[in-house]
One Martini backbone bead per residue (centre of mass of N, CA, C, O) as a GRO file, in nm:
protein
  357
    1ASN     BB    1  -6.465  -7.262  -1.570
    2THR     BB    2  -6.155  -7.225  -1.639
    3PRO     BB    3  -5.996  -7.253  -1.931
    4ILE     BB    4  -5.717  -7.445  -2.048
    5LYS     BB    5  -5.444  -7.325  -2.193
    6SER     BB    6  -5.243  -7.327  -2.401
    7LYS     BB    7  -4.915  -7.283  -2.452
    8ILE     BB    8  -4.947  -7.085  -2.703
    9GLN     BB    9  -5.116  -6.885  -2.523
   10GLN     BB   10  -4.940  -6.853  -2.277
   11LYS     BB   11  -4.714  -6.717  -2.454
   12PHE     BB   12  -4.897  -6.485  -2.581
   13ASP     BB   13  -4.972  -6.361  -2.300
   14ARG     BB   14  -4.676  -6.305  -2.207
   15LEU     BB   15  -4.591  -6.139  -2.436
   16TRP     BB   16  -4.808  -5.918  -2.425
   17ALA     BB   17  -4.757  -5.818  -2.130
   18GLN     BB   18  -4.479  -5.696  -2.209
   19VAL     BB   19  -4.557  -5.507  -2.441
   20LYS     BB   20  -4.733  -5.338  -2.251
   21LYS     BB   21  -4.556  -5.279  -2.041
   22LYS     BB   22  -4.325  -5.129  -2.259
   23GLN     BB   23  -4.529  -4.915  -2.336
   24LYS     BB   24  -4.587  -4.824  -2.046
   25ARG     BB   25  -4.267  -4.728  -2.004
   26ASN     BB   26  -4.265  -4.534  -2.257
   27ASP     BB   27  -4.500  -4.333  -2.201
   28LYS     BB   28  -4.377  -4.238  -1.907
   29LEU     BB   29  -4.092  -4.143  -2.012
   30THR     BB   30  -4.214  -3.939  -2.215
   31LEU     BB   31  -4.317  -3.775  -1.997
   32GLU     BB   32  -4.083  -3.733  -1.781
   33MET     BB   33  -3.890  -3.598  -2.000
   34ASP     BB   34  -4.081  -3.352  -2.045
   35GLU     BB   35  -4.051  -3.258  -1.737
   36LEU     BB   36  -3.764  -3.210  -1.717
   37VAL     BB   37  -3.727  -3.002  -1.918
   38GLN     BB   38  -3.900  -2.797  -1.778
   39VAL     BB   39  -3.716  -2.803  -1.491
   40TYR     BB   40  -3.460  -2.703  -1.660
   41ASN     BB   41  -3.593  -2.441  -1.759
   42GLN     BB   42  -3.711  -2.327  -1.461
   43THR     BB   43  -3.443  -2.403  -1.258
   44VAL     BB   44  -3.143  -2.469  -1.381
   45LEU     BB   45  -3.082  -2.256  -1.579
   46PRO     BB   46  -3.083  -2.008  -1.426
   47LYS     BB   47  -2.846  -2.130  -1.229
   48GLU     BB   48  -2.630  -2.171  -1.443
   49LYS     BB   49  -2.626  -1.868  -1.562
   50GLU     BB   50  -2.407  -1.819  -1.302
   51TYR     BB   51  -2.143  -1.890  -1.488
   52GLU     BB   52  -2.074  -1.637  -1.630
   53GLY     BB   53  -1.897  -1.455  -1.452
   54PRO     BB   54  -1.658  -1.640  -1.403
   55LEU     BB   55  -1.604  -1.732  -1.678
   56CYS     BB   56  -1.514  -1.442  -1.791
   57ALA     BB   57  -1.300  -1.397  -1.594
   58LEU     BB   58  -1.124  -1.628  -1.664
   59ILE     BB   59  -1.076  -1.577  -1.965
   60GLU     BB   60  -0.948  -1.319  -1.945
   61LYS     BB   61  -0.699  -1.455  -1.777
   62LEU     BB   62  -0.602  -1.619  -2.039
   63ILE     BB   63  -0.561  -1.392  -2.222
   64THR     BB   64  -0.328  -1.240  -2.067
   65PHE     BB   65  -0.113  -1.498  -2.070
   66TYR     BB   66  -0.082  -1.599  -2.359
   67GLY     BB   67   0.176  -1.391  -2.417
   68ARG     BB   68   0.387  -1.536  -2.249
   69LYS     BB   69   0.705  -1.643  -2.304
   70SER     BB   70   0.752  -1.864  -2.045
   71LEU     BB   71   0.589  -2.042  -2.209
   72ALA     BB   72   0.552  -2.355  -2.268
   73VAL     BB   73   0.411  -2.546  -2.478
   74TRP     BB   74   0.218  -2.739  -2.301
   75GLN     BB   75   0.127  -2.495  -2.154
   76ARG     BB   76  -0.024  -2.337  -2.417
   77ASP     BB   77  -0.201  -2.619  -2.457
   78GLN     BB   78  -0.359  -2.591  -2.205
   79LEU     BB   79  -0.465  -2.304  -2.226
   80GLU     BB   80  -0.624  -2.360  -2.475
   81ARG     BB   81  -0.799  -2.566  -2.375
   82TRP     BB   82  -0.932  -2.429  -2.143
   83PHE     BB   83  -1.048  -2.221  -2.292
   84THR     BB   84  -1.230  -2.386  -2.457
   85GLU     BB   85  -1.407  -2.506  -2.243
   86LEU     BB   86  -1.517  -2.251  -2.134
   87VAL     BB   87  -1.672  -2.145  -2.402
   88SER     BB   88  -1.843  -2.372  -2.432
   89GLN     BB   89  -2.000  -2.321  -2.174
   90LEU     BB   90  -2.067  -2.035  -2.248
   91ASP     BB   91  -2.260  -2.107  -2.499
   92GLN     BB   92  -2.490  -2.204  -2.346
   93TYR     BB   93  -2.576  -1.899  -2.229
   94SER     BB   94  -2.371  -1.710  -2.426
   95PRO     BB   95  -2.293  -1.669  -2.740
   96GLU     BB   96  -2.191  -1.396  -2.763
   97LYS     BB   97  -1.949  -1.391  -2.547
   98ALA     BB   98  -1.828  -1.626  -2.667
   99GLU     BB   99  -1.768  -1.498  -2.952
  100TYR     BB  100  -1.603  -1.253  -2.832
  101TYR     BB  101  -1.379  -1.430  -2.689
  102ALA     BB  102  -1.269  -1.565  -2.943
  103SER     BB  103  -1.167  -1.313  -3.071
  104GLN     BB  104  -0.965  -1.214  -2.864
  105PHE     BB  105  -0.798  -1.459  -2.894
  106ASP     BB  106  -0.707  -1.440  -3.140
  107GLN     BB  107  -0.561  -1.160  -3.114
  108ALA     BB  108  -0.354  -1.311  -2.918
  109PHE     BB  109  -0.263  -1.516  -3.124
  110ALA     BB  110  -0.167  -1.322  -3.356
  111ASP     BB  111   0.042  -1.161  -3.162
  112TYR     BB  112   0.216  -1.390  -3.099
  113LYS     BB  113   0.277  -1.467  -3.421
  114GLY     BB  114   0.311  -1.196  -3.588
  115ILE     BB  115   0.005  -1.159  -3.689
  116THR     BB  116  -0.258  -1.087  -3.868
  117LEU     BB  117  -0.606  -1.139  -3.848
  118GLN     BB  118  -0.656  -1.195  -4.132
  119ASP     BB  119  -0.412  -1.409  -4.170
  120LEU     BB  120  -0.554  -1.611  -3.968
  121LYS     BB  121  -0.833  -1.641  -4.123
  122ASP     BB  122  -0.676  -1.731  -4.408
  123ASN     BB  123  -0.558  -1.982  -4.299
  124GLU     BB  124  -0.825  -2.119  -4.195
  125ALA     BB  125  -0.974  -2.110  -4.475
  126ASN     BB  126  -0.744  -2.280  -4.616
  127LEU     BB  127  -0.805  -2.540  -4.431
  128GLU     BB  128  -1.101  -2.584  -4.484
  129ALA     BB  129  -1.058  -2.618  -4.794
  130GLU     BB  130  -0.865  -2.865  -4.780
  131ILE     BB  131  -1.081  -3.048  -4.620
  132ASP     BB  132  -1.316  -3.050  -4.805
  133ALA     BB  133  -1.167  -3.156  -5.059
  134ILE     BB  134  -1.115  -3.436  -4.902
  135MET     BB  135  -1.388  -3.513  -4.868
  136ALA     BB  136  -1.514  -3.489  -5.140
  137GLU     BB  137  -1.331  -3.726  -5.253
  138MET     BB  138  -1.442  -3.928  -5.059
  139LYS     BB  139  -1.733  -3.910  -5.151
  140HIS     BB  140  -1.699  -3.986  -5.449
  141SER     BB  141  -1.552  -4.269  -5.408
  142ASP     BB  142  -1.798  -4.384  -5.259
  143ALA     BB  143  -1.993  -4.360  -5.468
  144GLN     BB  144  -1.856  -4.534  -5.686
  145LYS     BB  145  -1.882  -4.787  -5.527
  146LYS     BB  146  -2.183  -4.795  -5.497
  147SER     BB  147  -2.270  -4.795  -5.778
  148SER     BB  148  -2.115  -5.081  -5.886
  149ASN     BB  149  -2.303  -5.242  -5.633
  150SER     BB  150  -2.582  -5.173  -5.704
  151GLU     BB  151  -2.902  -5.210  -5.702
  152SER     BB  152  -3.207  -5.192  -5.742
  153PRO     BB  153  -3.455  -4.993  -5.616
  154GLN     BB  154  -3.659  -4.994  -5.395
  155GLU     BB  155  -3.976  -4.990  -5.295
  156ASP     BB  156  -4.213  -4.933  -5.144
  157ILE     BB  157  -4.377  -5.157  -4.941
  158PHE     BB  158  -4.666  -5.021  -4.931
  159GLY     BB  159  -4.766  -4.828  -5.158
  160TYR     BB  160  -4.779  -4.526  -5.029
  161ASP     BB  161  -4.865  -4.246  -4.905
  162ASP     BB  162  -4.857  -3.935  -4.698
  163LYS     BB  163  -5.133  -3.926  -4.654
  164SER     BB  164  -5.415  -3.854  -4.467
  165SER     BB  165  -5.664  -3.972  -4.311
  166ALA     BB  166  -6.014  -3.958  -4.303
  167ALA     BB  167  -6.268  -3.936  -4.169
  168HIS     BB  168  -6.509  -4.186  -4.015
  169ASP     BB  169  -6.847  -4.328  -4.046
  170PHE     BB  170  -6.869  -4.641  -4.007
  171SER     BB  171  -6.891  -4.799  -4.236
  172PHE     BB  172  -6.866  -5.155  -4.370
  173GLU     BB  173  -6.690  -5.033  -4.617
  174ASP     BB  174  -6.445  -5.027  -4.435
  175PHE     BB  175  -6.349  -5.330  -4.475
  176ASP     BB  176  -6.240  -5.227  -4.732
  177PHE     BB  177  -5.892  -5.234  -4.830
  178GLU     BB  178  -5.593  -5.184  -4.886
  179PRO     BB  179  -5.325  -5.363  -4.941
  180PHE     BB  180  -5.102  -5.523  -4.778
  181SER     BB  181  -4.770  -5.601  -4.742
  182GLU     BB  182  -4.654  -5.892  -4.700
  183GLY     BB  183  -4.330  -5.820  -4.665
  184ALA     BB  184  -4.333  -5.622  -4.448
  185PHE     BB  185  -4.385  -5.874  -4.220
  186GLN     BB  186  -4.158  -6.084  -4.287
  187GLN     BB  187  -3.874  -5.894  -4.230
  188SER     BB  188  -3.937  -5.940  -3.880
  189LYS     BB  189  -3.910  -6.258  -3.951
  190PRO     BB  190  -3.739  -6.547  -3.914
  191ASP     BB  191  -4.001  -6.731  -3.939
  192THR     BB  192  -4.123  -6.854  -4.255
  193ARG     BB  193  -4.390  -6.983  -4.159
  194ALA     BB  194  -4.504  -6.729  -4.007
  195GLY     BB  195  -4.468  -6.536  -4.241
  196GLN     BB  196  -4.709  -6.656  -4.402
  197LEU     BB  197  -4.958  -6.609  -4.238
  198ILE     BB  198  -4.883  -6.300  -4.253
  199ASN     BB  199  -5.129  -6.161  -4.458
  200GLU     BB  200  -5.359  -6.010  -4.603
  201LYS     BB  201  -5.596  -6.176  -4.545
  202TRP     BB  202  -5.538  -6.224  -4.221
  203ILE     BB  203  -5.571  -5.916  -4.192
  204ARG     BB  204  -5.844  -5.859  -4.294
  205ASN     BB  205  -5.973  -6.039  -4.091
  206LEU     BB  206  -5.897  -5.900  -3.821
  207PHE     BB  207  -6.035  -5.638  -3.885
  208ARG     BB  208  -6.322  -5.760  -3.915
  209ARG     BB  209  -6.362  -5.905  -3.655
  210THR     BB  210  -6.320  -5.642  -3.482
  211ALA     BB  211  -6.515  -5.441  -3.598
  212ARG     BB  212  -6.765  -5.603  -3.525
  213ALA     BB  213  -6.731  -5.555  -3.228
  214LEU     BB  214  -6.697  -5.219  -3.241
  215HIS     BB  215  -6.926  -5.127  -3.364
  216PRO     BB  216  -7.142  -4.862  -3.279
  217ASP     BB  217  -7.430  -4.975  -3.425
  218LYS     BB  218  -7.452  -5.199  -3.164
  219GLU     BB  219  -7.499  -4.968  -2.973
  220GLN     BB  220  -7.743  -4.815  -2.754
  221ASP     BB  221  -7.575  -4.709  -2.566
  222PRO     BB  222  -7.427  -4.390  -2.558
  223ILE     BB  223  -7.163  -4.450  -2.383
  224LYS     BB  224  -7.065  -4.695  -2.551
  225ARG     BB  225  -7.061  -4.587  -2.826
  226GLU     BB  226  -6.854  -4.396  -2.790
  227HIS     BB  227  -6.642  -4.597  -2.708
  228LYS     BB  228  -6.627  -4.721  -2.991
  229GLN     BB  229  -6.580  -4.491  -3.160
  230ALA     BB  230  -6.286  -4.478  -3.049
  231LEU     BB  231  -6.218  -4.777  -3.108
  232MET     BB  232  -6.244  -4.728  -3.423
  233SER     BB  233  -6.045  -4.509  -3.482
  234GLU     BB  234  -5.808  -4.685  -3.393
  235LEU     BB  235  -5.855  -4.932  -3.622
  236LEU     BB  236  -5.837  -4.755  -3.863
  237SER     BB  237  -5.564  -4.615  -3.787
  238ALA     BB  238  -5.405  -4.892  -3.800
  239ARG     BB  239  -5.474  -4.949  -4.085
  240ASP     BB  240  -5.370  -4.723  -4.239
  241ASN     BB  241  -5.072  -4.760  -4.088
  242GLN     BB  242  -5.012  -5.089  -4.091
  243ASP     BB  243  -5.056  -5.165  -3.746
  244VAL     BB  244  -5.098  -5.463  -3.625
  245MET     BB  245  -5.032  -5.454  -3.325
  246SER     BB  246  -5.300  -5.281  -3.273
  247MET     BB  247  -5.521  -5.453  -3.367
  248MET     BB  248  -5.420  -5.677  -3.148
  249LEU     BB  249  -5.485  -5.517  -2.910
  250LEU     BB  250  -5.799  -5.478  -2.981
  251TYR     BB  251  -5.872  -5.771  -3.001
  252ASN     BB  252  -5.734  -5.883  -2.722
  253GLU     BB  253  -5.958  -5.664  -2.546
  254HIS     BB  254  -6.256  -5.699  -2.718
  255VAL     BB  255  -6.265  -5.991  -2.826
  256ASP     BB  256  -6.405  -6.277  -2.797
  257SER     BB  257  -6.207  -6.547  -2.761
  258ASN     BB  258  -6.435  -6.776  -2.771
  259ASP     BB  259  -6.533  -6.702  -3.061
  260LEU     BB  260  -6.246  -6.576  -3.198
  261ALA     BB  261  -6.033  -6.769  -3.208
  262LEU     BB  262  -5.719  -6.867  -3.262
  263GLY     BB  263  -5.481  -7.027  -3.430
  264ASP     BB  264  -5.189  -7.196  -3.356
  265ASP     BB  265  -5.054  -7.065  -3.599
  266GLU     BB  266  -5.126  -6.784  -3.560
  267MET     BB  267  -4.983  -6.790  -3.260
  268VAL     BB  268  -4.699  -6.831  -3.391
  269SER     BB  269  -4.699  -6.585  -3.521
  270LEU     BB  270  -4.777  -6.356  -3.294
  271CYS     BB  271  -4.522  -6.432  -3.139
  272SER     BB  272  -4.296  -6.330  -3.335
  273MET     BB  273  -4.377  -6.063  -3.329
  274LEU     BB  274  -4.371  -5.984  -3.023
  275GLU     BB  275  -4.059  -6.033  -3.016
  276SER     BB  276  -4.008  -5.788  -3.225
  277GLN     BB  277  -4.157  -5.566  -3.034
  278GLN     BB  278  -3.954  -5.565  -2.804
  279TYR     BB  279  -3.727  -5.458  -2.951
  280GLN     BB  280  -3.875  -5.176  -3.065
  281LEU     BB  281  -3.926  -5.054  -2.774
  282ASP     BB  282  -3.602  -5.077  -2.689
  283ASP     BB  283  -3.562  -4.851  -2.943
  284ASP     BB  284  -3.759  -4.637  -2.841
  285ARG     BB  285  -3.621  -4.577  -2.546
  286LEU     BB  286  -3.378  -4.463  -2.670
  287ASP     BB  287  -3.491  -4.229  -2.846
  288ILE     BB  288  -3.628  -4.082  -2.612
  289ILE     BB  289  -3.370  -4.009  -2.484
  290ASN     BB  290  -3.190  -3.902  -2.756
  291GLN     BB  291  -3.356  -3.691  -2.910
  292SER     BB  292  -3.154  -3.503  -2.753
  293ALA     BB  293  -2.917  -3.403  -2.575
  294LEU     BB  294  -3.065  -3.290  -2.331
  295HIS     BB  295  -3.204  -3.538  -2.283
  296ALA     BB  296  -2.928  -3.715  -2.216
  297SER     BB  297  -2.835  -3.525  -1.987
  298LEU     BB  298  -3.109  -3.558  -1.809
  299HIS     BB  299  -3.095  -3.872  -1.768
  300GLU     BB  300  -2.800  -3.899  -1.652
  301THR     BB  301  -2.857  -3.655  -1.406
  302LEU     BB  302  -3.194  -3.670  -1.314
  303TYR     BB  303  -3.311  -3.954  -1.350
  304ALA     BB  304  -3.585  -4.148  -1.222
  305ALA     BB  305  -3.844  -4.368  -1.172
  306ASN     BB  306  -3.909  -4.184  -0.912
  307LYS     BB  307  -3.970  -3.857  -0.809
  308LYS     BB  308  -3.810  -3.862  -0.531
  309THR     BB  309  -3.554  -3.903  -0.657
  310ARG     BB  310  -3.537  -3.679  -0.877
  311ASP     BB  311  -3.553  -3.450  -0.651
  312LYS     BB  312  -3.270  -3.556  -0.510
  313LYS     BB  313  -3.100  -3.498  -0.808
  314LEU     BB  314  -3.187  -3.200  -0.835
  315ASN     BB  315  -3.069  -3.066  -0.572
  316GLN     BB  316  -2.801  -3.169  -0.600
  317HIS     BB  317  -2.713  -3.036  -0.859
  318LEU     BB  318  -2.764  -2.740  -0.747
  319GLU     BB  319  -2.530  -2.770  -0.560
  320ASN     BB  320  -2.294  -2.828  -0.763
  321VAL     BB  321  -2.334  -2.577  -0.913
  322GLN     BB  322  -2.266  -2.385  -0.655
  323ASP     BB  323  -1.974  -2.500  -0.615
  324ASP     BB  324  -1.850  -2.446  -0.897
  325ILE     BB  325  -1.890  -2.135  -0.880
  326ASP     BB  326  -1.705  -2.115  -0.651
  327GLN     BB  327  -1.458  -2.233  -0.788
  328GLN     BB  328  -1.406  -2.033  -1.008
  329PHE     BB  329  -1.393  -1.783  -0.828
  330GLU     BB  330  -1.131  -1.887  -0.682
  331MET     BB  331  -0.947  -1.925  -0.952
  332VAL     BB  332  -0.957  -1.613  -1.016
  333ASP     BB  333  -0.813  -1.553  -0.736
  334TYR     BB  334  -0.548  -1.728  -0.798
  335LEU     BB  335  -0.462  -1.598  -1.088
  336ARG     BB  336  -0.224  -1.337  -1.014
  337ASN     BB  337  -0.001  -1.525  -1.164
  338LEU     BB  338   0.205  -1.677  -1.350
  339THR     BB  339   0.276  -1.906  -1.138
  340ARG     BB  340  -0.030  -1.985  -1.055
  341LEU     BB  341  -0.073  -2.078  -1.369
  342LYS     BB  342   0.115  -2.322  -1.391
  343GLU     BB  343   0.018  -2.492  -1.161
  344ALA     BB  344  -0.276  -2.503  -1.291
  345LEU     BB  345  -0.156  -2.686  -1.530
  346GLU     BB  346  -0.006  -2.891  -1.400
  347SER     BB  347  -0.257  -3.018  -1.300
  348ARG     BB  348  -0.427  -3.055  -1.561
  349SER     BB  349  -0.219  -3.239  -1.667
  350GLY     BB  350  -0.231  -3.466  -1.437
  351ARG     BB  351  -0.542  -3.545  -1.551
  352PHE     BB  352  -0.447  -3.607  -1.850
  353GLU     BB  353  -0.281  -3.828  -1.828
  354PRO     BB  354  -0.146  -4.097  -1.998
  355MET     BB  355  -0.113  -4.421  -2.031
  356GLY     BB  356   0.154  -4.653  -1.974
  357TRP     BB  357   0.197  -4.779  -2.304
   0.00000   0.00000   0.00000
């Protein structure tokens, strides 16, 4: 008969299942985001590069219109914003062309203002120098405030250097290791009583109890010995990295719970740690999504929980890109004269009309 578990054991099992589920979710998301990046580079990016043609043609049109004296101030402002958006988009596919057209626009701007291109560059350099001076002053002021209120620097909570662990031969001498920092694990647990139980002695006992069950020398079967060799490597890596939760995962999955059962107080402590671990895994998920601007954009536009939906979103995105390219070419044809430019600027101004308050 299956023994009836205590409430704290049931809570621990539930939290542990949730942690493993979230870890599996994150591992799956990592693989899927890597796959999305590959799909983008192989399929989407070549299609998006077709934007170059209409973007360059449209940018050239805007530059030729910029010096027209009949443009109102707001119209010229809208034209500048439009130009900036187009060059920013072009920069994603051809930085060289984007830089070329930016210099062409600078020349058109200088001509309109009646100054030389060198004068324009000097004015921009002076403005940047003024901004840098203001930022440096603000930074200096903030540093002074922090210096007056700062406490003594905190030492490394683990007291370890960054040296990687060497390969292990799995002798029982491996059971002795440098002490964990007790405070490092107490920081993430709001329950003071629970935090007191997760200390150096407790962690050492956890490691030894798990290592005795996983040690490959106890296995005669070569296949089982190889499996335990891999598990022991995971355990030693978790120990060297001060990763208590990974040690607990190995303990919970591979140690006979009837023979090496944890006490209720230990279970309370671990439940507190598991709850904190869930928050960390949620943060890790956001880090996976936002590891780069490209990852964040792909997650928003192309990601879905299943591959069928991802493929559908990919095909829809490719169709949207083609439609947008066609519209860009249509706009190039539309801007045949100044009157039509003003109509287009009026339309853009309406799109960005501020709220009426």
